[in-house]
GROMACS .gro file of C-alpha atoms in nm:
model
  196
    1UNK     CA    1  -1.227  -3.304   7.120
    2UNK     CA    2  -1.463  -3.057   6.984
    3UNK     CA    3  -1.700  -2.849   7.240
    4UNK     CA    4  -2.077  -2.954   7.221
    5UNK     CA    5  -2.207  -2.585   7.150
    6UNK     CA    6  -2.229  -2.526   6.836
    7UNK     CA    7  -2.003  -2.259   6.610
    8UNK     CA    8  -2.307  -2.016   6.562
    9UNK     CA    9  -2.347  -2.012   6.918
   10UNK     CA   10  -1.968  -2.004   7.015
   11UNK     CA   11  -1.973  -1.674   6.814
   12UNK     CA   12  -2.288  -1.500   6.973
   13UNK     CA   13  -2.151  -1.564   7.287
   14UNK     CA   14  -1.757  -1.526   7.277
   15UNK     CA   15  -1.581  -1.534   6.939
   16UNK     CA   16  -1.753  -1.229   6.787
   17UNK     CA   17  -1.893  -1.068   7.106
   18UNK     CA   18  -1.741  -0.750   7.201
   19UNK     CA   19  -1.755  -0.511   7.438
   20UNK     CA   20  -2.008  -0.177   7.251
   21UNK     CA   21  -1.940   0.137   7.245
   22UNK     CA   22  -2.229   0.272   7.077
   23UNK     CA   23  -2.586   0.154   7.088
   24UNK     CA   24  -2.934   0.199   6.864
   25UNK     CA   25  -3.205   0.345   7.070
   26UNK     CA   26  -3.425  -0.014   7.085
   27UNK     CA   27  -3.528  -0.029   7.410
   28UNK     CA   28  -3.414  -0.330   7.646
   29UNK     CA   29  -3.750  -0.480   7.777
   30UNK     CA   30  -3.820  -0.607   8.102
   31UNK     CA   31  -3.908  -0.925   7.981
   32UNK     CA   32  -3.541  -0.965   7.839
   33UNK     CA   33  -3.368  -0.890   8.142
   34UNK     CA   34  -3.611  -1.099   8.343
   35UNK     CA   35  -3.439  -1.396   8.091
   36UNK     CA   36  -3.119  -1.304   8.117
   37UNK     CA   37  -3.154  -1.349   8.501
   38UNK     CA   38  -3.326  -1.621   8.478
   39UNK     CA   39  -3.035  -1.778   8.263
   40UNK     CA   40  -2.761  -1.656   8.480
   41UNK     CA   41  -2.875  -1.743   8.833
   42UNK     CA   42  -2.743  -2.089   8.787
   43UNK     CA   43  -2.374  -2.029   8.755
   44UNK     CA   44  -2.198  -2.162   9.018
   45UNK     CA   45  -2.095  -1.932   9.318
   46UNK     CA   46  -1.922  -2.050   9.674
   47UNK     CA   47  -2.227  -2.213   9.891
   48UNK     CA   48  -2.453  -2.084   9.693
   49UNK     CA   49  -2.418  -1.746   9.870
   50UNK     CA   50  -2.492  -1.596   9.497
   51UNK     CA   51  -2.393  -1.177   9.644
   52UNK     CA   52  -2.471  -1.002   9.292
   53UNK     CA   53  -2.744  -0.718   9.307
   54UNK     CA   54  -2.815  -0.519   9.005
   55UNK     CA   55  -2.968  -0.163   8.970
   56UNK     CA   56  -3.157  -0.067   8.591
   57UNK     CA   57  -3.114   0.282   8.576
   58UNK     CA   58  -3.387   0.350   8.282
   59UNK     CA   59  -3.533   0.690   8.424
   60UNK     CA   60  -3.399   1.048   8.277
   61UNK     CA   61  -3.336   1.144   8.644
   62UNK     CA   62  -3.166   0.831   8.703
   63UNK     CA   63  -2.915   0.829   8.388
   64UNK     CA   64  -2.841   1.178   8.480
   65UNK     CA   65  -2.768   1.076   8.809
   66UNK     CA   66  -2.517   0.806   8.725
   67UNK     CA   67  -2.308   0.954   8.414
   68UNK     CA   68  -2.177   1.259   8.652
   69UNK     CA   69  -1.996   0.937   8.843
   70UNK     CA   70  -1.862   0.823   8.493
   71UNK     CA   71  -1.523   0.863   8.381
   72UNK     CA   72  -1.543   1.194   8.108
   73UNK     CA   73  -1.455   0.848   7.829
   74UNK     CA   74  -1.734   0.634   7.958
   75UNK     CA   75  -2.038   0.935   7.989
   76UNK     CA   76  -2.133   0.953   7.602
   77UNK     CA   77  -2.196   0.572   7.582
   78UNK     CA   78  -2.360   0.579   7.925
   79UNK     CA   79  -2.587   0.886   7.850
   80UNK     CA   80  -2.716   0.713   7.520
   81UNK     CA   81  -2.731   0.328   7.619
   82UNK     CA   82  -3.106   0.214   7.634
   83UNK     CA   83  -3.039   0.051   7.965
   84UNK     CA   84  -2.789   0.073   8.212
   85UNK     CA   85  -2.727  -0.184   8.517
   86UNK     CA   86  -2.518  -0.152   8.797
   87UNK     CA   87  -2.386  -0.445   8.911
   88UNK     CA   88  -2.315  -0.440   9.296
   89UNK     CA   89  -2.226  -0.714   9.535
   90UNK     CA   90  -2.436  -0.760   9.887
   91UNK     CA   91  -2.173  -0.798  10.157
   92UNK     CA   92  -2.516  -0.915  10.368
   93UNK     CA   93  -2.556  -1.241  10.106
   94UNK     CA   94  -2.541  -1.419  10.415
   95UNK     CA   95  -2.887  -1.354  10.513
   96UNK     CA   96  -3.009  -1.539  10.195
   97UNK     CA   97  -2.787  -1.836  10.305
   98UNK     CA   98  -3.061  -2.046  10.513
   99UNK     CA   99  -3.324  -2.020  10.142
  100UNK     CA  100  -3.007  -2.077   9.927
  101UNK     CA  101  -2.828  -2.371  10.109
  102UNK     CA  102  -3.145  -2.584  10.281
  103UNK     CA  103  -2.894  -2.861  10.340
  104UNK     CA  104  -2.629  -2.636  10.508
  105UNK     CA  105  -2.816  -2.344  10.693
  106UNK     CA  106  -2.539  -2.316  10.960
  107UNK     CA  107  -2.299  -2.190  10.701
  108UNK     CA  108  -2.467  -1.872  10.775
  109UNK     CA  109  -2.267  -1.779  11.084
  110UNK     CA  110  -2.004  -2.057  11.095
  111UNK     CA  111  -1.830  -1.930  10.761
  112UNK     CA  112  -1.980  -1.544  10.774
  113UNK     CA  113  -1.988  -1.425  11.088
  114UNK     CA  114  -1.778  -1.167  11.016
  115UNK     CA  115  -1.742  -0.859  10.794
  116UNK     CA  116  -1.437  -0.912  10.624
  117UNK     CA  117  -1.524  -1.246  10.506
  118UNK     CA  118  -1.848  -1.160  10.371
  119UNK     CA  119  -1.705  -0.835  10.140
  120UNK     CA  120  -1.437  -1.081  10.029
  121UNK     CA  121  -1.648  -1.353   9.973
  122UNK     CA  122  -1.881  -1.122   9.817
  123UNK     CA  123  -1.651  -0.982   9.561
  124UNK     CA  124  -1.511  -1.275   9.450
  125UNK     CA  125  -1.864  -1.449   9.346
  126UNK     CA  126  -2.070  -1.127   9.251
  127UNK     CA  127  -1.747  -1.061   9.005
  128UNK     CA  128  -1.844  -1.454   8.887
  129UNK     CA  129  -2.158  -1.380   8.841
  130UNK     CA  130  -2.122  -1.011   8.668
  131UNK     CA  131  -1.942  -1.236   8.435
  132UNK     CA  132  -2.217  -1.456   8.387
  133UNK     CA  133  -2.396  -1.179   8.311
  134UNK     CA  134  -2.214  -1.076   8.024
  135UNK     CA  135  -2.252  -1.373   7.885
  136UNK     CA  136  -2.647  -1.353   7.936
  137UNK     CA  137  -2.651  -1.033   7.772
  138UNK     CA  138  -2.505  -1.139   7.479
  139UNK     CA  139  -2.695  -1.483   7.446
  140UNK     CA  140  -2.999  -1.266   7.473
  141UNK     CA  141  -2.891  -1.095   7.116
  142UNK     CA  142  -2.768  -0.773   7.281
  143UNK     CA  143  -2.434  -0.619   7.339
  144UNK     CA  144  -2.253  -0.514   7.671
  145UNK     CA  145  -2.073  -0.245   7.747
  146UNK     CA  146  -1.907  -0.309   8.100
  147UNK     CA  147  -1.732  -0.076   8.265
  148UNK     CA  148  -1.498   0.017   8.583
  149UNK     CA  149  -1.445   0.346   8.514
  150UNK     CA  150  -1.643   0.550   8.762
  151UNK     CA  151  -1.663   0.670   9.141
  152UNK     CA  152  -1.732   0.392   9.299
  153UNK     CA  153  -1.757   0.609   9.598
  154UNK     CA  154  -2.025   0.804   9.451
  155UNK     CA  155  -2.207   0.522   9.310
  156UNK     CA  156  -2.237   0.340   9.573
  157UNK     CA  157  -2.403   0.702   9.800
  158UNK     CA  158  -2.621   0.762   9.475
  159UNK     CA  159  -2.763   0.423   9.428
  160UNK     CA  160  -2.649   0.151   9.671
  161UNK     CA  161  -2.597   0.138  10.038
  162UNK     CA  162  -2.294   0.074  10.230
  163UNK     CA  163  -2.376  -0.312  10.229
  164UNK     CA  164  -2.359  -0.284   9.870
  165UNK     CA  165  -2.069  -0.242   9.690
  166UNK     CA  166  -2.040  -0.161   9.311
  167UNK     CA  167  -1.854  -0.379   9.099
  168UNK     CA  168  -1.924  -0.234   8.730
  169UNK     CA  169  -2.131  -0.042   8.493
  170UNK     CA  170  -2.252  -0.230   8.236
  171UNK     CA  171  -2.449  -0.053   7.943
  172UNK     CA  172  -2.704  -0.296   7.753
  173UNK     CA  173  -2.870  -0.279   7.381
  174UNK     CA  174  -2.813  -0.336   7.055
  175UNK     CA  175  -2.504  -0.228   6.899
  176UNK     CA  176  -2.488   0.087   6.719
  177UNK     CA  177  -2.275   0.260   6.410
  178UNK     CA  178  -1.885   0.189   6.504
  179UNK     CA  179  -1.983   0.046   6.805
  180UNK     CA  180  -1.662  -0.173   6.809
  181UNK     CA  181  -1.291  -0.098   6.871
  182UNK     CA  182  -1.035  -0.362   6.701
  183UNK     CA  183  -1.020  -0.653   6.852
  184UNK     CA  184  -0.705  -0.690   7.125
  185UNK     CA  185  -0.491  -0.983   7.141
  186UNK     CA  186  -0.554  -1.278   7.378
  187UNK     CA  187  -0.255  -1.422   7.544
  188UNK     CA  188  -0.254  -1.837   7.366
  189UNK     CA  189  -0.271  -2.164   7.529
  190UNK     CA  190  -0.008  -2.242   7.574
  191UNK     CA  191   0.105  -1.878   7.782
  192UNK     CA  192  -0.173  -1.950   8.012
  193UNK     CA  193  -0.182  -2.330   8.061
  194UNK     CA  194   0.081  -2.532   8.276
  195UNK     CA  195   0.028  -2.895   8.316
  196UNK     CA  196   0.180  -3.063   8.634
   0.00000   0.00000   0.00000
């Protein structure tokens, strides 16, 4: 059986995507992020609790601000992206649960009551949804650039709060000259796929 989306699109969004290294200096508009959200927000998390948080660093003061918490490797690409996001997860999500799941509003405190729960909880389905945003990113015609080397630490003082917890840097635009390494193998089918 052959998937319903077809080979061009297949392509754009896995096949040839890759993760850039280099970008042109087109800007990333509002307007394309706001669809790239607005794609996104319906992949599935657990109840709903959807955690992710992003941060667009476009501002001078703001770029300079993040690439000191880069890794040395990951500054150039960082420093010249048009737009950066930091992708965070909210280990308060809960508070959204009563808007998010109208049917279940108790799941609020019976399954996140506590702490713990919420940051694992929280990581697990902001890490979903980062991914989904990848994939928005590149069905929007742009490259991504994500990234987990950084001080998280840092990060998290510089832009966040310590309900939010950073979960990657991803650098957005159109790719630029060499803006590809060769592409690494992927482990087959059959190494990944048991049947019981």
């Amino acid at each position: 059986m052959s998937l319903v989306l077809d080979s061009a699109a297949q392509d754009l969004l896995f096949r040839e995507a890759r993760t850039a290294n280099t970008f042109t200096d087109e800007p990333v508009t509002d307007e394309q992020v706001q669809a790239i959200y607005d794609l996104v927000k319906f992949g599935p998390t657990a109840f709903n609790q959807s955690p992710l948080r992003v941060v667009l660093v476009r501002s001078a003061e703001g770029r300079e601000r993040l690439v000191q918490h880069m890794a040395e490797g990951n500054q150039p690409k960082t420093s010249t992206a048009p737009l950066v996001a930091i992708l965070a997860a909210d280990n308060e999500f809960h508070e959204e649960l009563p808007a998010l799941l109208p049917h279940f509003p108790q799941a609020k405190d019976m399954f996140f009551s506590e702490r713990p729960v919420r940051e694992s909880a929280a990581g697990l389905n902001a890490a979903l949804q980062a991914a989904y945003f990848i994939i928005g990113v590149r069905a929007a015609g742009l490259a991504a650039g994500p990234m987990t080397g950084y001080d998280a630490a840092g990060i998290q003082k510089e832009f966040l709060d310590d309900d939010h917890a950073p979960l990657m840097v991803v650098n957005i635009g159109k790719p630029g000259e060499d803006a590809w390494f060769p592409r690494s193998p992927r482990l087959s089918f059959d190494e990944v796929v048991t049947t019981v």
